[in-house]
Amino acid sequence: MGQKSCGGTMGGQIVMITGSAKGIGRACAEAFLQQGAKVSLISRTASEMESTAKELLRMFPGKVSYFCGDVSSGEVVSKWFEKTRNDLGEPTSLVNNAAIFTNKKVQDQSLEDWEKVLRVNLTGSFLCAQQFFKSPSPSTVSRSIVNISSLAGIRGTEKFPGLSSYVASKFAIVGLTEALAVEGKALGIRVNCIAPGAVDTEMLRQAIPSMRAKAVPSDIAKIAVFLCNEKESSVLTGSTVEVFSNQ
């Protein structure tokens, strides 16, 4: 992919994206960069994060900052926000995308298995949102958070065995989104959620090998850009966009 835009619809924006070394997170980084934003990325896998960041920096010089660490750690999240401010400036948007899963039936899970998924998927999103809420508000720029849930976290959709902790975490992300949206109003922060169905990612192939997905990460990234664009989505907060695709 080549650099497509230096001043698109997100010019002047600084977007922080978790779980951004690959998959939906990386696609979000590319989409925001194409629309003129600067991005700050984080992943716990250093080799993948460094490779992705270097590739993006070649295409978008000076517009990418990155950090390696686990968002379930409050100390890591605090350091990531500090580095973002030093490298790029005050963040205007946050995409909480980082997620893991444990494919074990309930009777086979340890408490550690359960808590590990909740720490990354839910607590990590809370910690990042908390830091974002504490950040000084740029006077001329609206702010936005987009949380990535899943159709697995929506009532009445199909669920799969072995993913109870993942499903619980994604239901909780929808609830967290609605709660943050209420508190964010006073701070001028809109908070919305995307609940994708099957998306062609490495994570899906590991979790449900038999499933074939029509949607690709860039499809979800386009929605994230829309939700962070004040001109296009200013009336939306506390909303969840459910993404069904033909499979």
PDB file of N, CA and C in Angstrom, residues 84-183:
ATOM      1  N   THR A  84       3.182   9.255  23.601  1.00  0.00           N
ATOM      2  CA  THR A  84       2.362   9.830  22.530  1.00  0.00           C
ATOM      3  C   THR A  84       2.405  11.351  22.574  1.00  0.00           C
ATOM      4  N   ARG A  85       2.256  11.907  23.769  1.00  0.00           N
ATOM      5  CA  ARG A  85       2.282  13.368  23.914  1.00  0.00           C
ATOM      6  C   ARG A  85       3.641  13.924  23.515  1.00  0.00           C
ATOM      7  N   ASN A  86       4.694  13.251  23.919  1.00  0.00           N
ATOM      8  CA  ASN A  86       6.042  13.729  23.596  1.00  0.00           C
ATOM      9  C   ASN A  86       6.334  13.640  22.102  1.00  0.00           C
ATOM     10  N   ASP A  87       5.862  12.576  21.468  1.00  0.00           N
ATOM     11  CA  ASP A  87       6.174  12.354  20.052  1.00  0.00           C
ATOM     12  C   ASP A  87       5.254  13.116  19.105  1.00  0.00           C
ATOM     13  N   LEU A  88       3.962  13.162  19.437  1.00  0.00           N
ATOM     14  CA  LEU A  88       2.966  13.662  18.481  1.00  0.00           C
ATOM     15  C   LEU A  88       2.123  14.820  18.998  1.00  0.00           C
ATOM     16  N   GLY A  89       1.845  14.842  20.301  1.00  0.00           N
ATOM     17  CA  GLY A  89       0.947  15.845  20.856  1.00  0.00           C
ATOM     18  C   GLY A  89      -0.191  15.190  21.621  1.00  0.00           C
ATOM     19  N   GLU A  90      -1.167  16.003  22.003  1.00  0.00           N
ATOM     20  CA  GLU A  90      -2.290  15.502  22.800  1.00  0.00           C
ATOM     21  C   GLU A  90      -3.228  14.670  21.929  1.00  0.00           C
ATOM     22  N   PRO A  91      -3.574  13.451  22.356  1.00  0.00           N
ATOM     23  CA  PRO A  91      -4.441  12.597  21.535  1.00  0.00           C
ATOM     24  C   PRO A  91      -5.855  13.141  21.416  1.00  0.00           C
ATOM     25  N   THR A  92      -6.434  12.951  20.242  1.00  0.00           N
ATOM     26  CA  THR A  92      -7.811  13.389  20.007  1.00  0.00           C
ATOM     27  C   THR A  92      -8.775  12.224  19.852  1.00  0.00           C
ATOM     28  N   SER A  93      -8.260  11.042  19.555  1.00  0.00           N
ATOM     29  CA  SER A  93      -9.112   9.854  19.427  1.00  0.00           C
ATOM     30  C   SER A  93      -8.374   8.632  19.956  1.00  0.00           C
ATOM     31  N   LEU A  94      -9.169   7.653  20.391  1.00  0.00           N
ATOM     32  CA  LEU A  94      -8.636   6.397  20.910  1.00  0.00           C
ATOM     33  C   LEU A  94      -9.449   5.246  20.338  1.00  0.00           C
ATOM     34  N   VAL A  95      -8.765   4.247  19.806  1.00  0.00           N
ATOM     35  CA  VAL A  95      -9.429   3.026  19.338  1.00  0.00           C
ATOM     36  C   VAL A  95      -8.952   1.867  20.206  1.00  0.00           C
ATOM     37  N   ASN A  96      -9.857   1.348  21.031  1.00  0.00           N
ATOM     38  CA  ASN A  96      -9.545   0.207  21.890  1.00  0.00           C
ATOM     39  C   ASN A  96      -9.819  -1.086  21.126  1.00  0.00           C
ATOM     40  N   ASN A  97      -8.766  -1.653  20.572  1.00  0.00           N
ATOM     41  CA  ASN A  97      -8.910  -2.837  19.721  1.00  0.00           C
ATOM     42  C   ASN A  97      -8.244  -4.084  20.299  1.00  0.00           C
ATOM     43  N   ALA A  98      -7.281  -3.930  21.198  1.00  0.00           N
ATOM     44  CA  ALA A  98      -6.508  -5.070  21.692  1.00  0.00           C
ATOM     45  C   ALA A  98      -7.415  -6.137  22.303  1.00  0.00           C
ATOM     46  N   ALA A  99      -7.188  -7.376  21.915  1.00  0.00           N
ATOM     47  CA  ALA A  99      -7.997  -8.479  22.441  1.00  0.00           C
ATOM     48  C   ALA A  99      -7.255  -9.793  22.281  1.00  0.00           C
ATOM     49  N   ILE A 100      -7.528 -10.712  23.204  1.00  0.00           N
ATOM     50  CA  ILE A 100      -7.011 -12.067  23.121  1.00  0.00           C
ATOM     51  C   ILE A 100      -8.160 -13.026  23.399  1.00  0.00           C
ATOM     52  N   PHE A 101      -7.913 -14.307  23.248  1.00  0.00           N
ATOM     53  CA  PHE A 101      -8.927 -15.303  23.595  1.00  0.00           C
ATOM     54  C   PHE A 101      -8.240 -16.556  24.119  1.00  0.00           C
ATOM     55  N   THR A 102      -8.993 -17.339  24.870  1.00  0.00           N
ATOM     56  CA  THR A 102      -8.571 -18.669  25.291  1.00  0.00           C
ATOM     57  C   THR A 102      -9.627 -19.644  24.810  1.00  0.00           C
ATOM     58  N   ASN A 103      -9.248 -20.580  23.984  1.00  0.00           N
ATOM     59  CA  ASN A 103     -10.220 -21.525  23.424  1.00  0.00           C
ATOM     60  C   ASN A 103     -10.266 -22.778  24.303  1.00  0.00           C
ATOM     61  N   LYS A 104     -11.001 -22.662  25.407  1.00  0.00           N
ATOM     62  CA  LYS A 104     -11.160 -23.771  26.346  1.00  0.00           C
ATOM     63  C   LYS A 104     -12.591 -23.798  26.864  1.00  0.00           C
ATOM     64  N   LYS A 105     -13.156 -24.964  26.966  1.00  0.00           N
ATOM     65  CA  LYS A 105     -14.484 -25.084  27.548  1.00  0.00           C
ATOM     66  C   LYS A 105     -14.435 -24.699  29.022  1.00  0.00           C
ATOM     67  N   VAL A 106     -15.594 -24.309  29.552  1.00  0.00           N
ATOM     68  CA  VAL A 106     -15.660 -23.770  30.911  1.00  0.00           C
ATOM     69  C   VAL A 106     -14.985 -24.696  31.917  1.00  0.00           C
ATOM     70  N   GLN A 107     -15.279 -25.985  31.842  1.00  0.00           N
ATOM     71  CA  GLN A 107     -14.746 -26.921  32.836  1.00  0.00           C
ATOM     72  C   GLN A 107     -13.238 -27.123  32.716  1.00  0.00           C
ATOM     73  N   ASP A 108     -12.668 -26.691  31.605  1.00  0.00           N
ATOM     74  CA  ASP A 108     -11.226 -26.866  31.391  1.00  0.00           C
ATOM     75  C   ASP A 108     -10.417 -25.600  31.644  1.00  0.00           C
ATOM     76  N   GLN A 109     -11.092 -24.485  31.893  1.00  0.00           N
ATOM     77  CA  GLN A 109     -10.394 -23.223  32.117  1.00  0.00           C
ATOM     78  C   GLN A 109      -9.907 -23.108  33.550  1.00  0.00           C
ATOM     79  N   SER A 110      -8.740 -22.535  33.716  1.00  0.00           N
ATOM     80  CA  SER A 110      -8.287 -22.129  35.046  1.00  0.00           C
ATOM     81  C   SER A 110      -8.757 -20.697  35.295  1.00  0.00           C
ATOM     82  N   LEU A 111      -8.735 -20.300  36.548  1.00  0.00           N
ATOM     83  CA  LEU A 111      -9.081 -18.916  36.863  1.00  0.00           C
ATOM     84  C   LEU A 111      -8.112 -17.967  36.170  1.00  0.00           C
ATOM     85  N   GLU A 112      -6.872 -18.375  36.060  1.00  0.00           N
ATOM     86  CA  GLU A 112      -5.873 -17.554  35.371  1.00  0.00           C
ATOM     87  C   GLU A 112      -6.230 -17.375  33.896  1.00  0.00           C
ATOM     88  N   ASP A 113      -6.707 -18.448  33.249  1.00  0.00           N
ATOM     89  CA  ASP A 113      -7.150 -18.352  31.852  1.00  0.00           C
ATOM     90  C   ASP A 113      -8.236 -17.292  31.717  1.00  0.00           C
ATOM     91  N   TRP A 114      -9.223 -17.378  32.587  1.00  0.00           N
ATOM     92  CA  TRP A 114     -10.371 -16.465  32.560  1.00  0.00           C
ATOM     93  C   TRP A 114      -9.925 -15.025  32.772  1.00  0.00           C
ATOM     94  N   GLU A 115      -9.147 -14.824  33.822  1.00  0.00           N
ATOM     95  CA  GLU A 115      -8.758 -13.462  34.192  1.00  0.00           C
ATOM     96  C   GLU A 115      -7.826 -12.827  33.164  1.00  0.00           C
ATOM     97  N   LYS A 116      -6.991 -13.625  32.516  1.00  0.00           N
ATOM     98  CA  LYS A 116      -6.075 -13.083  31.511  1.00  0.00           C
ATOM     99  C   LYS A 116      -6.839 -12.434  30.368  1.00  0.00           C
ATOM    100  N   VAL A 117      -7.891 -13.103  29.890  1.00  0.00           N
ATOM    101  CA  VAL A 117      -8.703 -12.551  28.801  1.00  0.00           C
ATOM    102  C   VAL A 117      -9.412 -11.285  29.249  1.00  0.00           C
ATOM    103  N   LEU A 118     -10.000 -11.303  30.442  1.00  0.00           N
ATOM    104  CA  LEU A 118     -10.707 -10.119  30.940  1.00  0.00           C
ATOM    105  C   LEU A 118      -9.755  -8.950  31.159  1.00  0.00           C
ATOM    106  N   ARG A 119      -8.544  -9.234  31.604  1.00  0.00           N
ATOM    107  CA  ARG A 119      -7.579  -8.146  31.848  1.00  0.00           C
ATOM    108  C   ARG A 119      -7.220  -7.413  30.561  1.00  0.00           C
ATOM    109  N   VAL A 120      -6.956  -8.161  29.508  1.00  0.00           N
ATOM    110  CA  VAL A 120      -6.579  -7.514  28.245  1.00  0.00           C
ATOM    111  C   VAL A 120      -7.789  -6.876  27.578  1.00  0.00           C
ATOM    112  N   ASN A 121      -8.848  -7.652  27.402  1.00  0.00           N
ATOM    113  CA  ASN A 121      -9.981  -7.199  26.593  1.00  0.00           C
ATOM    114  C   ASN A 121     -10.802  -6.113  27.268  1.00  0.00           C
ATOM    115  N   LEU A 122     -11.028  -6.241  28.567  1.00  0.00           N
ATOM    116  CA  LEU A 122     -11.891  -5.297  29.277  1.00  0.00           C
ATOM    117  C   LEU A 122     -11.093  -4.290  30.096  1.00  0.00           C
ATOM    118  N   THR A 123     -10.248  -4.782  31.003  1.00  0.00           N
ATOM    119  CA  THR A 123      -9.483  -3.860  31.841  1.00  0.00           C
ATOM    120  C   THR A 123      -8.562  -2.983  31.000  1.00  0.00           C
ATOM    121  N   GLY A 124      -7.969  -3.556  29.964  1.00  0.00           N
ATOM    122  CA  GLY A 124      -7.123  -2.757  29.081  1.00  0.00           C
ATOM    123  C   GLY A 124      -7.880  -1.608  28.437  1.00  0.00           C
ATOM    124  N   SER A 125      -9.097  -1.882  27.993  1.00  0.00           N
ATOM    125  CA  SER A 125      -9.925  -0.829  27.390  1.00  0.00           C
ATOM    126  C   SER A 125     -10.280   0.233  28.419  1.00  0.00           C
ATOM    127  N   PHE A 126     -10.600  -0.203  29.640  1.00  0.00           N
ATOM    128  CA  PHE A 126     -10.909   0.749  30.711  1.00  0.00           C
ATOM    129  C   PHE A 126      -9.709   1.634  31.023  1.00  0.00           C
ATOM    130  N   LEU A 127      -8.528   1.028  31.175  1.00  0.00           N
ATOM    131  CA  LEU A 127      -7.339   1.801  31.531  1.00  0.00           C
ATOM    132  C   LEU A 127      -6.996   2.845  30.471  1.00  0.00           C
ATOM    133  N   CYS A 128      -7.121   2.461  29.205  1.00  0.00           N
ATOM    134  CA  CYS A 128      -6.839   3.415  28.127  1.00  0.00           C
ATOM    135  C   CYS A 128      -7.881   4.527  28.096  1.00  0.00           C
ATOM    136  N   ALA A 129      -9.142   4.164  28.274  1.00  0.00           N
ATOM    137  CA  ALA A 129     -10.198   5.179  28.308  1.00  0.00           C
ATOM    138  C   ALA A 129     -10.006   6.114  29.494  1.00  0.00           C
ATOM    139  N   GLN A 130      -9.608   5.567  30.620  1.00  0.00           N
ATOM    140  CA  GLN A 130      -9.384   6.377  31.815  1.00  0.00           C
ATOM    141  C   GLN A 130      -8.301   7.424  31.572  1.00  0.00           C
ATOM    142  N   GLN A 131      -7.181   7.002  30.981  1.00  0.00           N
ATOM    143  CA  GLN A 131      -6.115   7.952  30.664  1.00  0.00           C
ATOM    144  C   GLN A 131      -6.578   8.996  29.658  1.00  0.00           C
ATOM    145  N   PHE A 132      -7.372   8.568  28.699  1.00  0.00           N
ATOM    146  CA  PHE A 132      -7.884   9.494  27.687  1.00  0.00           C
ATOM    147  C   PHE A 132      -8.805  10.528  28.332  1.00  0.00           C
ATOM    148  N   PHE A 133      -9.651  10.088  29.258  1.00  0.00           N
ATOM    149  CA  PHE A 133     -10.543  11.008  29.968  1.00  0.00           C
ATOM    150  C   PHE A 133      -9.748  12.021  30.788  1.00  0.00           C
ATOM    151  N   LYS A 134      -8.602  11.606  31.300  1.00  0.00           N
ATOM    152  CA  LYS A 134      -7.775  12.493  32.119  1.00  0.00           C
ATOM    153  C   LYS A 134      -6.971  13.482  31.279  1.00  0.00           C
ATOM    154  N   SER A 135      -6.849  13.216  29.988  1.00  0.00           N
ATOM    155  CA  SER A 135      -6.028  14.053  29.117  1.00  0.00           C
ATOM    156  C   SER A 135      -6.645  15.430  28.938  1.00  0.00           C
ATOM    157  N   PRO A 136      -5.817  16.473  28.896  1.00  0.00           N
ATOM    158  CA  PRO A 136      -6.339  17.808  28.600  1.00  0.00           C
ATOM    159  C   PRO A 136      -7.008  17.826  27.235  1.00  0.00           C
ATOM    160  N   SER A 137      -8.094  18.540  27.130  1.00  0.00           N
ATOM    161  CA  SER A 137      -8.831  18.583  25.867  1.00  0.00           C
ATOM    162  C   SER A 137      -8.273  19.667  24.953  1.00  0.00           C
ATOM    163  N   PRO A 138      -7.825  19.300  23.743  1.00  0.00           N
ATOM    164  CA  PRO A 138      -7.433  20.336  22.775  1.00  0.00           C
ATOM    165  C   PRO A 138      -8.619  21.257  22.512  1.00  0.00           C
ATOM    166  N   SER A 139      -8.420  22.545  22.607  1.00  0.00           N
ATOM    167  CA  SER A 139      -9.542  23.487  22.607  1.00  0.00           C
ATOM    168  C   SER A 139     -10.331  23.505  21.309  1.00  0.00           C
ATOM    169  N   THR A 140      -9.695  23.179  20.204  1.00  0.00           N
ATOM    170  CA  THR A 140     -10.380  23.312  18.913  1.00  0.00           C
ATOM    171  C   THR A 140     -10.763  21.972  18.294  1.00  0.00           C
ATOM    172  N   VAL A 141     -10.547  20.883  19.024  1.00  0.00           N
ATOM    173  CA  VAL A 141     -10.769  19.563  18.442  1.00  0.00           C
ATOM    174  C   VAL A 141     -11.694  18.733  19.324  1.00  0.00           C
ATOM    175  N   SER A 142     -12.706  18.133  18.723  1.00  0.00           N
ATOM    176  CA  SER A 142     -13.563  17.217  19.461  1.00  0.00           C
ATOM    177  C   SER A 142     -12.817  15.907  19.674  1.00  0.00           C
ATOM    178  N   ARG A 143     -13.256  15.131  20.654  1.00  0.00           N
ATOM    179  CA  ARG A 143     -12.562  13.885  20.972  1.00  0.00           C
ATOM    180  C   ARG A 143     -13.515  12.697  20.879  1.00  0.00           C
ATOM    181  N   SER A 144     -12.922  11.534  20.612  1.00  0.00           N
ATOM    182  CA  SER A 144     -13.753  10.353  20.377  1.00  0.00           C
ATOM    183  C   SER A 144     -13.020   9.087  20.803  1.00  0.00           C
ATOM    184  N   ILE A 145     -13.784   8.142  21.347  1.00  0.00           N
ATOM    185  CA  ILE A 145     -13.277   6.802  21.638  1.00  0.00           C
ATOM    186  C   ILE A 145     -14.106   5.801  20.847  1.00  0.00           C
ATOM    187  N   VAL A 146     -13.441   4.842  20.235  1.00  0.00           N
ATOM    188  CA  VAL A 146     -14.123   3.726  19.576  1.00  0.00           C
ATOM    189  C   VAL A 146     -13.633   2.433  20.221  1.00  0.00           C
ATOM    190  N   ASN A 147     -14.552   1.683  20.786  1.00  0.00           N
ATOM    191  CA  ASN A 147     -14.233   0.385  21.370  1.00  0.00           C
ATOM    192  C   ASN A 147     -14.615  -0.713  20.387  1.00  0.00           C
ATOM    193  N   ILE A 148     -13.734  -1.679  20.209  1.00  0.00           N
ATOM    194  CA  ILE A 148     -14.033  -2.799  19.320  1.00  0.00           C
ATOM    195  C   ILE A 148     -14.558  -3.970  20.147  1.00  0.00           C
ATOM    196  N   SER A 149     -15.827  -4.280  19.975  1.00  0.00           N
ATOM    197  CA  SER A 149     -16.438  -5.440  20.620  1.00  0.00           C
ATOM    198  C   SER A 149     -16.495  -6.566  19.597  1.00  0.00           C
ATOM    199  N   SER A 150     -17.618  -7.238  19.491  1.00  0.00           N
ATOM    200  CA  SER A 150     -17.794  -8.357  18.568  1.00  0.00           C
ATOM    201  C   SER A 150     -19.272  -8.705  18.533  1.00  0.00           C
ATOM    202  N   LEU A 151     -19.730  -9.285  17.428  1.00  0.00           N
ATOM    203  CA  LEU A 151     -21.099  -9.804  17.427  1.00  0.00           C
ATOM    204  C   LEU A 151     -21.271 -10.877  18.494  1.00  0.00           C
ATOM    205  N   ALA A 152     -20.163 -11.496  18.907  1.00  0.00           N
ATOM    206  CA  ALA A 152     -20.231 -12.462  20.007  1.00  0.00           C
ATOM    207  C   ALA A 152     -20.658 -11.799  21.309  1.00  0.00           C
ATOM    208  N   GLY A 153     -20.525 -10.480  21.384  1.00  0.00           N
ATOM    209  CA  GLY A 153     -20.925  -9.733  22.567  1.00  0.00           C
ATOM    210  C   GLY A 153     -22.289  -9.085  22.441  1.00  0.00           C
ATOM    211  N   ILE A 154     -23.068  -9.517  21.479  1.00  0.00           N
ATOM    212  CA  ILE A 154     -24.412  -8.979  21.249  1.00  0.00           C
ATOM    213  C   ILE A 154     -25.440 -10.064  21.547  1.00  0.00           C
ATOM    214  N   ARG A 155     -26.464  -9.700  22.278  1.00  0.00           N
ATOM    215  CA  ARG A 155     -27.497 -10.666  22.657  1.00  0.00           C
ATOM    216  C   ARG A 155     -28.177 -11.255  21.421  1.00  0.00           C
ATOM    217  N   GLY A 156     -28.355 -12.567  21.431  1.00  0.00           N
ATOM    218  CA  GLY A 156     -29.107 -13.237  20.378  1.00  0.00           C
ATOM    219  C   GLY A 156     -28.292 -13.687  19.190  1.00  0.00           C
ATOM    220  N   THR A 157     -27.005 -13.359  19.157  1.00  0.00           N
ATOM    221  CA  THR A 157     -26.167 -13.811  18.040  1.00  0.00           C
ATOM    222  C   THR A 157     -25.574 -15.184  18.357  1.00  0.00           C
ATOM    223  N   GLU A 158     -25.042 -15.828  17.328  1.00  0.00           N
ATOM    224  CA  GLU A 158     -24.485 -17.166  17.507  1.00  0.00           C
ATOM    225  C   GLU A 158     -23.236 -17.128  18.386  1.00  0.00           C
ATOM    226  N   LYS A 159     -23.151 -18.073  19.304  1.00  0.00           N
ATOM    227  CA  LYS A 159     -21.974 -18.218  20.165  1.00  0.00           C
ATOM    228  C   LYS A 159     -21.302 -19.552  19.868  1.00  0.00           C
ATOM    229  N   PHE A 160     -20.005 -19.640  20.176  1.00  0.00           N
ATOM    230  CA  PHE A 160     -19.240 -20.844  19.867  1.00  0.00           C
ATOM    231  C   PHE A 160     -18.615 -21.408  21.136  1.00  0.00           C
ATOM    232  N   PRO A 161     -18.547 -22.736  21.267  1.00  0.00           N
ATOM    233  CA  PRO A 161     -17.984 -23.346  22.475  1.00  0.00           C
ATOM    234  C   PRO A 161     -16.507 -23.016  22.642  1.00  0.00           C
ATOM    235  N   GLY A 162     -16.095 -22.909  23.893  1.00  0.00           N
ATOM    236  CA  GLY A 162     -14.699 -22.664  24.211  1.00  0.00           C
ATOM    237  C   GLY A 162     -14.311 -21.208  24.318  1.00  0.00           C
ATOM    238  N   LEU A 163     -15.254 -20.307  24.068  1.00  0.00           N
ATOM    239  CA  LEU A 163     -14.927 -18.877  24.035  1.00  0.00           C
ATOM    240  C   LEU A 163     -15.686 -18.076  25.091  1.00  0.00           C
ATOM    241  N   SER A 164     -16.007 -18.687  26.221  1.00  0.00           N
ATOM    242  CA  SER A 164     -16.842 -18.011  27.221  1.00  0.00           C
ATOM    243  C   SER A 164     -16.209 -16.732  27.751  1.00  0.00           C
ATOM    244  N   SER A 165     -14.915 -16.741  28.021  1.00  0.00           N
ATOM    245  CA  SER A 165     -14.274 -15.534  28.550  1.00  0.00           C
ATOM    246  C   SER A 165     -14.236 -14.428  27.505  1.00  0.00           C
ATOM    247  N   TYR A 166     -14.002 -14.790  26.263  1.00  0.00           N
ATOM    248  CA  TYR A 166     -14.001 -13.808  25.171  1.00  0.00           C
ATOM    249  C   TYR A 166     -15.391 -13.199  25.007  1.00  0.00           C
ATOM    250  N   VAL A 167     -16.412 -14.055  24.988  1.00  0.00           N
ATOM    251  CA  VAL A 167     -17.788 -13.575  24.834  1.00  0.00           C
ATOM    252  C   VAL A 167     -18.156 -12.642  25.985  1.00  0.00           C
ATOM    253  N   ALA A 168     -17.833 -13.035  27.211  1.00  0.00           N
ATOM    254  CA  ALA A 168     -18.146 -12.198  28.365  1.00  0.00           C
ATOM    255  C   ALA A 168     -17.454 -10.841  28.266  1.00  0.00           C
ATOM    256  N   SER A 169     -16.203 -10.848  27.839  1.00  0.00           N
ATOM    257  CA  SER A 169     -15.462  -9.589  27.726  1.00  0.00           C
ATOM    258  C   SER A 169     -16.066  -8.676  26.674  1.00  0.00           C
ATOM    259  N   LYS A 170     -16.566  -9.252  25.594  1.00  0.00           N
ATOM    260  CA  LYS A 170     -17.115  -8.429  24.521  1.00  0.00           C
ATOM    261  C   LYS A 170     -18.502  -7.890  24.867  1.00  0.00           C
ATOM    262  N   PHE A 171     -19.293  -8.648  25.630  1.00  0.00           N
ATOM    263  CA  PHE A 171     -20.531  -8.095  26.177  1.00  0.00           C
ATOM    264  C   PHE A 171     -20.200  -6.907  27.075  1.00  0.00           C
ATOM    265  N   ALA A 172     -19.176  -7.067  27.905  1.00  0.00           N
ATOM    266  CA  ALA A 172     -18.796  -6.010  28.835  1.00  0.00           C
ATOM    267  C   ALA A 172     -18.314  -4.760  28.112  1.00  0.00           C
ATOM    268  N   ILE A 173     -17.669  -4.923  26.970  1.00  0.00           N
ATOM    269  CA  ILE A 173     -17.209  -3.767  26.201  1.00  0.00           C
ATOM    270  C   ILE A 173     -18.387  -2.911  25.743  1.00  0.00           C
ATOM    271  N   VAL A 174     -19.482  -3.551  25.350  1.00  0.00           N
ATOM    272  CA  VAL A 174     -20.675  -2.796  24.953  1.00  0.00           C
ATOM    273  C   VAL A 174     -21.202  -2.001  26.144  1.00  0.00           C
ATOM    274  N   GLY A 175     -21.268  -2.630  27.312  1.00  0.00           N
ATOM    275  CA  GLY A 175     -21.720  -1.922  28.507  1.00  0.00           C
ATOM    276  C   GLY A 175     -20.780  -0.804  28.900  1.00  0.00           C
ATOM    277  N   LEU A 176     -19.481  -1.057  28.819  1.00  0.00           N
ATOM    278  CA  LEU A 176     -18.500  -0.023  29.131  1.00  0.00           C
ATOM    279  C   LEU A 176     -18.658   1.168  28.197  1.00  0.00           C
ATOM    280  N   THR A 177     -18.895   0.902  26.939  1.00  0.00           N
ATOM    281  CA  THR A 177     -19.097   1.974  25.961  1.00  0.00           C
ATOM    282  C   THR A 177     -20.248   2.880  26.373  1.00  0.00           C
ATOM    283  N   GLU A 178     -21.366   2.286  26.751  1.00  0.00           N
ATOM    284  CA  GLU A 178     -22.538   3.076  27.123  1.00  0.00           C
ATOM    285  C   GLU A 178     -22.276   3.892  28.387  1.00  0.00           C
ATOM    286  N   ALA A 179     -21.563   3.298  29.359  1.00  0.00           N
ATOM    287  CA  ALA A 179     -21.250   4.025  30.585  1.00  0.00           C
ATOM    288  C   ALA A 179     -20.276   5.173  30.320  1.00  0.00           C
ATOM    289  N   LEU A 180     -19.261   4.916  29.511  1.00  0.00           N
ATOM    290  CA  LEU A 180     -18.300   5.967  29.177  1.00  0.00           C
ATOM    291  C   LEU A 180     -18.948   7.101  28.399  1.00  0.00           C
ATOM    292  N   ALA A 181     -19.904   6.762  27.545  1.00  0.00           N
ATOM    293  CA  ALA A 181     -20.590   7.793  26.756  1.00  0.00           C
ATOM    294  C   ALA A 181     -21.328   8.769  27.662  1.00  0.00           C
ATOM    295  N   VAL A 182     -21.924   8.257  28.731  1.00  0.00           N
ATOM    296  CA  VAL A 182     -22.641   9.119  29.677  1.00  0.00           C
ATOM    297  C   VAL A 182     -21.670  10.076  30.360  1.00  0.00           C
ATOM    298  N   GLU A 183     -20.559   9.541  30.855  1.00  0.00           N
ATOM    299  CA  GLU A 183     -19.591  10.382  31.557  1.00  0.00           C
ATOM    300  C   GLU A 183     -18.803  11.273  30.603  1.00  0.00           C
TER     301      GLU A 183
END
